[in-house]
Every structure is written in C-alpha cells, then in structure tokens.
CSV table of C-alpha atoms and ligand atoms in Angstrom, one decimal:
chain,number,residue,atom,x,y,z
A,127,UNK,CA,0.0,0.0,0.0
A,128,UNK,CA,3.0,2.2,0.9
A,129,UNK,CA,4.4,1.5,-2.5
A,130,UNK,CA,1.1,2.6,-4.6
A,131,UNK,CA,0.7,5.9,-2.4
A,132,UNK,CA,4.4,7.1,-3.3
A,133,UNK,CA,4.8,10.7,-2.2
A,134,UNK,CA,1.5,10.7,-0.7
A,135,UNK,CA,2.4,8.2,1.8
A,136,UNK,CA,5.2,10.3,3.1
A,137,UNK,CA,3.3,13.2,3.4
A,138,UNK,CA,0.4,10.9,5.2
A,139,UNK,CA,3.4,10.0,7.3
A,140,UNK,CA,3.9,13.4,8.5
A,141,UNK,CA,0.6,14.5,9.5
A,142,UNK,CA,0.6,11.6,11.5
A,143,UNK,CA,4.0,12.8,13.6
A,144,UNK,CA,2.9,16.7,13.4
A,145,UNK,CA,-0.5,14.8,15.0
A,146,UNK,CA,1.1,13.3,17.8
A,147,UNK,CA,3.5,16.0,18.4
A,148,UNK,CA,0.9,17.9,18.8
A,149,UNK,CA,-1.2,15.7,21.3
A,150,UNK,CA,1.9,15.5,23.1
A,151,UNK,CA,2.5,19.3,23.7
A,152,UNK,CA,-1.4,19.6,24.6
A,153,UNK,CA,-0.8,16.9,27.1
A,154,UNK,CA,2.2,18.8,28.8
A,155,UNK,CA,0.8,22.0,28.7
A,156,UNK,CA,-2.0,20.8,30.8
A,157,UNK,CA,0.3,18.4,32.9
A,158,UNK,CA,1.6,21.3,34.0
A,159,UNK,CA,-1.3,22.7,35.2
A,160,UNK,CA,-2.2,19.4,36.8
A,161,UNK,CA,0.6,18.9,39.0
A,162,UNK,CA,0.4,23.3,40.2
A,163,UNK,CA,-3.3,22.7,41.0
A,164,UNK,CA,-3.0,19.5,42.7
A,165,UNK,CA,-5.6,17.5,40.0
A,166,UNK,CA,-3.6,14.4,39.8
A,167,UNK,CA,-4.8,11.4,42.5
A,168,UNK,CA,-3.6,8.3,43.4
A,169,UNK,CA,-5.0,4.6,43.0
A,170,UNK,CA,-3.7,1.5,44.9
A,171,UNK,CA,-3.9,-2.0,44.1
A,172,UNK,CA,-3.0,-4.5,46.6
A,173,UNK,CA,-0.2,-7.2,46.7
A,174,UNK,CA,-1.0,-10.1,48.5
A,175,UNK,CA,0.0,-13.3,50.0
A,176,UNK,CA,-0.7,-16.0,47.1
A,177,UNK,CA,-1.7,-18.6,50.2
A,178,UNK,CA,-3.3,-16.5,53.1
A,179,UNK,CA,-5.1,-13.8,51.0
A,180,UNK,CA,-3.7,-11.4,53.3
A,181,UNK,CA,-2.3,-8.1,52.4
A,182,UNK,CA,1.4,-7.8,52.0
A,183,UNK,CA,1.9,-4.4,50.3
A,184,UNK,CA,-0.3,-1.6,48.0
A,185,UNK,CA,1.3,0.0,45.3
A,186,UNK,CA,0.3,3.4,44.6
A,187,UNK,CA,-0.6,4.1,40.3
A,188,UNK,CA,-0.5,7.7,39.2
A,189,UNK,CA,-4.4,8.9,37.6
A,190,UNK,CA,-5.1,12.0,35.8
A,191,UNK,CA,-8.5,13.7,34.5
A,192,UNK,CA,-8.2,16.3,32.7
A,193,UNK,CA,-10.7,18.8,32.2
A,194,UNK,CA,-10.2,18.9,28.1
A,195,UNK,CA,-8.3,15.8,27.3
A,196,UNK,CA,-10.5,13.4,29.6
A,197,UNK,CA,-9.1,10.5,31.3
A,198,UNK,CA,-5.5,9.8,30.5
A,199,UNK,CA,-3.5,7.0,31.2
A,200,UNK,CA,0.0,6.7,32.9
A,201,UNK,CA,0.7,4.9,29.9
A,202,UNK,CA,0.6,8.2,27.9
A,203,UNK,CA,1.5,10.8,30.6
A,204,UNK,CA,4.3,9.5,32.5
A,205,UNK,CA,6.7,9.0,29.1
A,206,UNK,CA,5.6,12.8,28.3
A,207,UNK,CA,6.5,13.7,31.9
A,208,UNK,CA,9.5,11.8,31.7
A,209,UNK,CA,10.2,13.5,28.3
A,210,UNK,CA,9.8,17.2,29.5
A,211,UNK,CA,11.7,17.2,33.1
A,212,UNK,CA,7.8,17.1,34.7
A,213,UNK,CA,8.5,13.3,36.3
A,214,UNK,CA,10.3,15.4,39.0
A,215,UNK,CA,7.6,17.5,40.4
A,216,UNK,CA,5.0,15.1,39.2
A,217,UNK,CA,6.9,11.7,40.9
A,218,UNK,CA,7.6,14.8,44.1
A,219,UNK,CA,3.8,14.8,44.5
A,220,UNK,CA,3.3,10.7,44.2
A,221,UNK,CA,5.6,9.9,46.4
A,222,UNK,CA,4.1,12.4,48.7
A,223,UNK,CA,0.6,12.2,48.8
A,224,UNK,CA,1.1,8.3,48.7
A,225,UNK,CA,3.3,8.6,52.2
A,226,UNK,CA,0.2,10.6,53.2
A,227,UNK,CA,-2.1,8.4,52.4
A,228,UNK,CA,-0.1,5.3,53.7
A,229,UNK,CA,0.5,7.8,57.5
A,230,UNK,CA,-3.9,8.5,57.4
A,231,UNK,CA,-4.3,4.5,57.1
A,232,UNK,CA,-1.5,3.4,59.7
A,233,UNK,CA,-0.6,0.9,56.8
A,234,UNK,CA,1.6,-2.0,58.4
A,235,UNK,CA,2.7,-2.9,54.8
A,236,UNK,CA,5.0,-1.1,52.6
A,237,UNK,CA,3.4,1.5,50.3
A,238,UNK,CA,5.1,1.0,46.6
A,239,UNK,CA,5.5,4.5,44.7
A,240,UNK,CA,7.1,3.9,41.1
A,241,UNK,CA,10.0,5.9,40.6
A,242,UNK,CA,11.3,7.1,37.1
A,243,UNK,CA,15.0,7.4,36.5
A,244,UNK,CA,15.1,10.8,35.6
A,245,UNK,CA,13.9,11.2,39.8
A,246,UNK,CA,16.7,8.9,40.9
A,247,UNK,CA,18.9,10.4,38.8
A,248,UNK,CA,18.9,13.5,40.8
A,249,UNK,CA,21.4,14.3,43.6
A,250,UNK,CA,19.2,15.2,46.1
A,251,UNK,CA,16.6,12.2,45.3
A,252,UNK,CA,18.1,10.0,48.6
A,253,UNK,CA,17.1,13.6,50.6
A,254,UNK,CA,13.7,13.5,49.1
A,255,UNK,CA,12.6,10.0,50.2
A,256,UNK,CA,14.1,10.7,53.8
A,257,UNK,CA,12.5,14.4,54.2
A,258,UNK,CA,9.0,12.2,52.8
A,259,UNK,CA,9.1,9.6,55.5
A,260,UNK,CA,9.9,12.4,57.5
A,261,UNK,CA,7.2,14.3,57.0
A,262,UNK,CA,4.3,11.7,57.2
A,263,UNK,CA,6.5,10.1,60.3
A,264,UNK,CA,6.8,7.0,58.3
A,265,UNK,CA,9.9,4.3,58.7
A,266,UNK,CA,11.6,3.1,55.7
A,267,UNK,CA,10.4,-0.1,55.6
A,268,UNK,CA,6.8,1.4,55.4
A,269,UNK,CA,8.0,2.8,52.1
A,270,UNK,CA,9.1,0.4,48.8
A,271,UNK,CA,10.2,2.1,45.7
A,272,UNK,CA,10.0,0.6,42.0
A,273,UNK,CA,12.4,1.3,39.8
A,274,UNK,CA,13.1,0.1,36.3
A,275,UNK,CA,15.9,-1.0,34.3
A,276,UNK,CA,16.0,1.8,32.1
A,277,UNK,CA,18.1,3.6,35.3
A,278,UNK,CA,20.9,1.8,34.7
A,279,UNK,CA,21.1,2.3,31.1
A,280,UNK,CA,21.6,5.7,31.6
A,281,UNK,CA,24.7,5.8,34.0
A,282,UNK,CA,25.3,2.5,35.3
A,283,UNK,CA,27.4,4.0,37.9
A,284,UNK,CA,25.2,6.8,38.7
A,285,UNK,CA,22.6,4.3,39.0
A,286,UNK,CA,24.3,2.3,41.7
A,287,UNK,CA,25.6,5.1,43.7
A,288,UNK,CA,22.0,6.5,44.3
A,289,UNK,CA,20.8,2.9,45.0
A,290,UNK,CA,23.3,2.7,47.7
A,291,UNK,CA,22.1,5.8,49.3
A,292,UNK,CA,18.2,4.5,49.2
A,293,UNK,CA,19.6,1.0,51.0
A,294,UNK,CA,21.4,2.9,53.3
A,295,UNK,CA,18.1,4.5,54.4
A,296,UNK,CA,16.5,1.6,54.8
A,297,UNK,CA,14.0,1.7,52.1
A,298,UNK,CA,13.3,-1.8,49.9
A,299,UNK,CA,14.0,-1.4,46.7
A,300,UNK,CA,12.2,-3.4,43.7
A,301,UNK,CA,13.0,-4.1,40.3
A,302,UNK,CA,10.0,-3.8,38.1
A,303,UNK,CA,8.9,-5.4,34.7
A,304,UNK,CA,11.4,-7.8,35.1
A,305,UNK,CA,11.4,-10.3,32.3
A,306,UNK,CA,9.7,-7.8,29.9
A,307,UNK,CA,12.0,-6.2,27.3
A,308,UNK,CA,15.9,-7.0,27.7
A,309,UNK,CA,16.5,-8.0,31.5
A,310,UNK,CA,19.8,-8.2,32.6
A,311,UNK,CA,20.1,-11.3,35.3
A,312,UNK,CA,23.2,-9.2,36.0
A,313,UNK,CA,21.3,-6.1,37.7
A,314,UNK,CA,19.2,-8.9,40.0
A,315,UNK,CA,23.3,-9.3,41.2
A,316,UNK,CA,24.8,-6.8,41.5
A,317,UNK,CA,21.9,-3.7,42.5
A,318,UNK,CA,20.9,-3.3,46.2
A,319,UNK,CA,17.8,-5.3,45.0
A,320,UNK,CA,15.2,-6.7,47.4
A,321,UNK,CA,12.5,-7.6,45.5
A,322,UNK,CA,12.5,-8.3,41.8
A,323,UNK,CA,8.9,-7.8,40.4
A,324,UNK,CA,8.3,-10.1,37.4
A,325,UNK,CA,6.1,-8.4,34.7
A,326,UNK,CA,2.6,-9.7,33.7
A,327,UNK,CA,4.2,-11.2,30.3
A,328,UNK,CA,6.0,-14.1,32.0
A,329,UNK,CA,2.6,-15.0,32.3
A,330,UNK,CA,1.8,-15.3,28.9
A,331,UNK,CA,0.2,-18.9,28.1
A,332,UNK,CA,0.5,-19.9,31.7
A,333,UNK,CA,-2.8,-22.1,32.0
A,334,UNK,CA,-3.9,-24.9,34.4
A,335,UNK,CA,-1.6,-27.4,32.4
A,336,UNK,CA,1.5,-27.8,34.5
A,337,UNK,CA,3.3,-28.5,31.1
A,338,UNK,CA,3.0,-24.5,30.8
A,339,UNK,CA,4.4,-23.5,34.4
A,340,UNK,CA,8.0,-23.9,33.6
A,341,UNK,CA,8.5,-20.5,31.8
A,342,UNK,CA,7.4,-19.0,35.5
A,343,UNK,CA,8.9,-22.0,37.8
A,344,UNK,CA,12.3,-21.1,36.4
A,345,UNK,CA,11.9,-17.7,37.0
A,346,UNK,CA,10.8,-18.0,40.5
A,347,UNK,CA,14.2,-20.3,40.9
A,348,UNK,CA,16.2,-17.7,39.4
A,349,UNK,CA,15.3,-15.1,42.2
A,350,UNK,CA,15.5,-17.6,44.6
A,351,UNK,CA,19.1,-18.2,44.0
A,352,UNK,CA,20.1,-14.7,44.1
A,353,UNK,CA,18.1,-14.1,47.6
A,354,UNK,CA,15.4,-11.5,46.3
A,355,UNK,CA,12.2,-11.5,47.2
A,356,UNK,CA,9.5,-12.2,44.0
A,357,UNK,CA,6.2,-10.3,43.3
A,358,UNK,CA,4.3,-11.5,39.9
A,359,UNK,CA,2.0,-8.7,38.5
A,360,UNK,CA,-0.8,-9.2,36.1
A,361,UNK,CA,-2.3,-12.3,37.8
A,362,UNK,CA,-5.5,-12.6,36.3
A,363,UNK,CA,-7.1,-15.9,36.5
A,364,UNK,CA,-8.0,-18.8,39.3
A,365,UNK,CA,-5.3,-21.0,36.9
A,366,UNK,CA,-2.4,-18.3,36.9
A,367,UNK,CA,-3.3,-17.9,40.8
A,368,UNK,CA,-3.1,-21.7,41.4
A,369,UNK,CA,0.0,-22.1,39.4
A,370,UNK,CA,2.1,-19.9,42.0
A,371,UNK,CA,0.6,-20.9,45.0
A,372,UNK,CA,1.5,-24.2,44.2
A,373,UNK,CA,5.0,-23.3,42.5
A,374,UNK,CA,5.3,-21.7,46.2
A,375,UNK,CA,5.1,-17.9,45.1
A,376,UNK,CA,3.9,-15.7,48.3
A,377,UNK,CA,3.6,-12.6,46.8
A,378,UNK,CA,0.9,-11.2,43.9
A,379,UNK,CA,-0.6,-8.4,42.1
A,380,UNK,CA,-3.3,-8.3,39.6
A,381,UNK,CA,-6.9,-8.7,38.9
A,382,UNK,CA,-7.7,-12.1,40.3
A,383,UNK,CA,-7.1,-10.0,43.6
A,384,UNK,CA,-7.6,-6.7,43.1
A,385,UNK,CA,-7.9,-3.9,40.7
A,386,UNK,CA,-6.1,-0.5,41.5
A,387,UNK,CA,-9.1,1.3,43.3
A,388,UNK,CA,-9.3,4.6,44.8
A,389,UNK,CA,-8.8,5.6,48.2
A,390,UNK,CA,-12.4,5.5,49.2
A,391,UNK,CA,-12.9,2.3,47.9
A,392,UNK,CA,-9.8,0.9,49.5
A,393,UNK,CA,-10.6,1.9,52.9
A,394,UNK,CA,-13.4,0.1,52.8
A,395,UNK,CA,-11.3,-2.8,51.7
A,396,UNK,CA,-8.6,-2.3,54.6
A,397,UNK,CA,-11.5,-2.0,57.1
A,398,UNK,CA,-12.8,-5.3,56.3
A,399,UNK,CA,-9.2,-6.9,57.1
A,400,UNK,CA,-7.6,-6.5,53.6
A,401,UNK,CA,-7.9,-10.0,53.0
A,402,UNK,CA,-8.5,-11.7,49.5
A,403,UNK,CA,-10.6,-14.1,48.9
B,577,C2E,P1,3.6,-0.8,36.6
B,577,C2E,O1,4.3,-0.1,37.6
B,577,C2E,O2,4.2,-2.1,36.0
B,577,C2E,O3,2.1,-1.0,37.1
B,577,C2E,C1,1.3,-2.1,36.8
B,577,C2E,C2,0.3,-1.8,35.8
B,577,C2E,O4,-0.4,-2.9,35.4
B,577,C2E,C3,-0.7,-0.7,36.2
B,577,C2E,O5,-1.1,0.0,35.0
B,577,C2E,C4,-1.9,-1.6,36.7
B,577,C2E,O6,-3.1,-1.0,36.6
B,577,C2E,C5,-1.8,-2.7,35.6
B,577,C2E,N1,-2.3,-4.0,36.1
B,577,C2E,C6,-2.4,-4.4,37.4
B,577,C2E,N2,-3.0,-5.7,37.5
B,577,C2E,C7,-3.2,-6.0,36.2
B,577,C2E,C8,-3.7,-7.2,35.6
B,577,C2E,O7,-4.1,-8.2,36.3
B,577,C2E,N3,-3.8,-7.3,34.3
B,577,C2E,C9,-3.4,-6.2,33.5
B,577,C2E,N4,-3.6,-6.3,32.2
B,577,C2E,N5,-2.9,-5.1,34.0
B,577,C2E,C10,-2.8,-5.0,35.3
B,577,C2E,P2,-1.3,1.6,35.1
B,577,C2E,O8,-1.8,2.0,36.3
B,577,C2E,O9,-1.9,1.9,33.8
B,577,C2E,O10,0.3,2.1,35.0
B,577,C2E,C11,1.1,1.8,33.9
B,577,C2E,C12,2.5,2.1,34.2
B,577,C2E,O11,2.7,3.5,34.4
B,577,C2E,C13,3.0,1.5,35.5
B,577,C2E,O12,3.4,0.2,35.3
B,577,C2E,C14,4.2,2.4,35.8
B,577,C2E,O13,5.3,2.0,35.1
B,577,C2E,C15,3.7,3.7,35.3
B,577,C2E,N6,3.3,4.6,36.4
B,577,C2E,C16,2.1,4.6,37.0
B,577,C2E,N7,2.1,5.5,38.0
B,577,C2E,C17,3.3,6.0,38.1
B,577,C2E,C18,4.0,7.0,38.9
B,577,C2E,O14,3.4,7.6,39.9
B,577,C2E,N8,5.3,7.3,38.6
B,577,C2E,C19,6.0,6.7,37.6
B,577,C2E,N9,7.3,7.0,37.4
B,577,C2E,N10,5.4,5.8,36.8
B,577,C2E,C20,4.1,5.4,37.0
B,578,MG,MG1,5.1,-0.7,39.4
B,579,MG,MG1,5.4,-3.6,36.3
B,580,MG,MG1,4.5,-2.0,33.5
C-alpha cells in the first residue's frame, strides 16, 4: 500500500507525527497545570500473599482527568513527563501524597511508589525520600520504591551510587517489569535489589496445564538463587493464581485480587481486614 501511495504516503506519514506532536505538547501544557493545582490522584492495588489472601503491600498508580483531554492514562502521561523534566515535580507529588495516604491508614505494609529514573537520577533524590518519610512520620520499611531497568542504562554507575544511598536509608528497593523487554540477570546481582517484580508477560500462556508453568517456575528459581524477594504482576485468572501458589510464590498483584481502586474504595477494603478471597 506504501508502495502505490508514493509521495502521498510520506506526506500521510507526517501528518501523523505533526498529529502526535501535537497531542503530546497539549498533554504537557495541561500536565503542568495538573501537577500546580494538585488534580492528579492516586489509585492503589494490593499485593498479596498468594496462600493467606492477606495483604502484604499496596502499590500506589498515578491517575489524571483532565478537564479537556478526559481520562488519560500513565501509559501516555508518564513518558511525556519523563520527556519534559515534569516526572520530578510530578513523581515529588506521588511519592508524597502516597506517604500521606499510607500515615492517614496506619498501613503496616510497605506503600510501593514507582519511581522514574530521571527522579533517581537526581542528587538530592536519597534527601527526598528521607525528608517524605519524615514528614508523614513514616519508617523506611513502610515505604518500597519501583524502579526500572532503564536507570541503569543511563549511567550504570550513577545508578548504583544513588541505590546505595536509598539502601542505606533503609528503604526496599524493587525491580519492576522484570522479564519484559531486555532483562539483565546481571542487575538482579549486582543492585541493592530486594524484591525483583516479574512483569505480567511471564505469564503469557500460563494455564492450568502444569506443562505451561516452567517459563514462571524457572523464574521464580532464578530469584531464589540470588536471595530477592518475588512479586508476579498481572495475575488474572484462578489457573495463573493456582499455578504460583503451588510453584510456592507468596507474593501477587493483579486482577484475580484486586484492581487498583481509589482511596475510598480501598478503605473500605482495609476495614474489612484486607484479605482476598
Ligand atoms: P507498573 O508499575 O508495572 O504497574 C502495573 C500496571 O499494570 C498498572 O497499570 C496496573 O493498573 C496494571 N495492572 C495491574 N494488574 C493487572 C492485571 O491483572 N492485568 C493487566 N492487564 N494489568 C494490570 P497503570 O496504572 O496503567 O500504570 C502503567 C505504568 O505507568 C506503571 O506500570 C508504571 O510504570 C507507570 N506509572 C504509574 N504511576 C506512576 C507514577 O506515579 N510514577 C511513575 N514514574 N510511573 C508510574
Ligand atoms: Mg510498578
Ligand atoms: Mg510492572
Ligand atoms: Mg509496566
């Protein structure tokens, strides 16, 4: 089709990127405005104990409606944010309001706040986390950031340094999306890792045939050799549930047990003793 269209197709081509650069610079123009007038909220979605059903963490998942653009998703706004120097304010005000939030619900589990690695990046990013907790009067263990590997592309040593200062603090550090994209098995090794997060894909296929568990089971034996704790997001189903309680995975995140909700709707959740079913 590209071939019959000839010039056309180029010039079809370029409407499309002035399009999106467009939707882009309308998205951080009112970004902007979102994170000075405090219109940005927070969702959480539990993480639970695969066998007891009892809460082990909530991680906190940036939302934004906007009065023009509608509902937007982090999916869209965060790589803006991260695009335009906005992740630091914006990621500021996350991992403030969710210390807030986690201080108001005497949460005895860690409160997960994603951070970007333009955020840990920054010199004073160790002094941000500290003057949070500080703040809200919150330990570091009541805190649990979630970094990517897209840190340590940047400046691997950079990277490590600024780790180094978090697990100094105190503060549990996870590695998110693992096994989605390129994951290095060096970074499980050689970061001040304690929890390595394995993304929904390693799920992919995973069914109540045992024959399709070994993807997952070697996984699971990967992070038990280096000593990290494991978390598998994107657990949907009864058979993906069943197949990590019995491959002896404690921790998960996902739909079978609970969609991100907002802070109304969790409270009622935590009242009831957090548990899932
Ligand atoms: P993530 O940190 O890997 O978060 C998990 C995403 O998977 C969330 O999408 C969550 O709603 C979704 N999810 C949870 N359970 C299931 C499931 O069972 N099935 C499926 N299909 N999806 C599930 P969400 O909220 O749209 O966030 C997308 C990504 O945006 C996050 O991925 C994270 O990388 C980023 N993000 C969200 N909030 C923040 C933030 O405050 N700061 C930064 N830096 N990034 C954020
Ligand atoms: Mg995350
Ligand atoms: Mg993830
Ligand atoms: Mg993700």
């Amino acid at each position: 089709a590209i071939k019959k269209r000839g010039k056309n197709a180029v010039r079809f081509f370029a409407a499309d990127m002035d399009a999106a650069a467009t939707e882009r610079l309308r998205i951080e123009t009112r970004l902007r405005a979102a994170i000075l007038d405090d219109s940005l909220s927070l969702h959480y979605q539990p993480q639970v104990d695969a066998l007891s059903g009892q809460l082990v963490g909530l991680e906190a998942l940036a939302r934004w409606t906007d009065a023009d653009l509608g509902t937007v998703s982090p999916g869209e706004f965060i790589p803006v944010a991260e695009d335009t120097g906005l992740i630091v304010p914006l990621g500021a005000w996350v991992l403030d309001e969710a210390c807030r939030q986690a201080a108001e619900w005497h949460l005895t589990v860690p409160i997960a706040v994603n951070v970007s690695p333009a955020q840990v990046s920054r010199a004073d990013f160790a002094q941000t986390v500290q003057d949070t907790l500080q703040r809200h009067g919150l330990t570091p263990d009541r805190l649990k950031l979630e970094l990517t590997e897209r840190l340590t592309m940047r400046d691997p040593t950079l990277a490590a340094q600024h780790l180094a200062s978090l697990h100094a603090l105190g503060v549990p550090l996870s590695l998110d999306d693992f096994g989605a994209g390129q994951s290095a098995v060096a970074s499980l090794m050689t970061l001040p890792l304690h929890e390595v997060k394995l993304d929904r894909s390693v799920l992919t296929g995973v069914t109540d045939d045992p024959d399709t568990w070994d993807g997952v089971s070697a996984l699971l034996a990967l992070a038990r050799g280096v000593k990290l704790a494991v978390i598998v997001e994107g657990v949907e189903t009864d058979a993906q549930l069943e197949a990590l309680r019995t491959l002896g995975c404690r921790a998960v995140q996902g739909y079978r047990t609970g969609r991100p909700a907002r802070p109304d709707e969790m409270v009622v959740h935590l009242r009831q003793g957090g548990t899932t079913p």
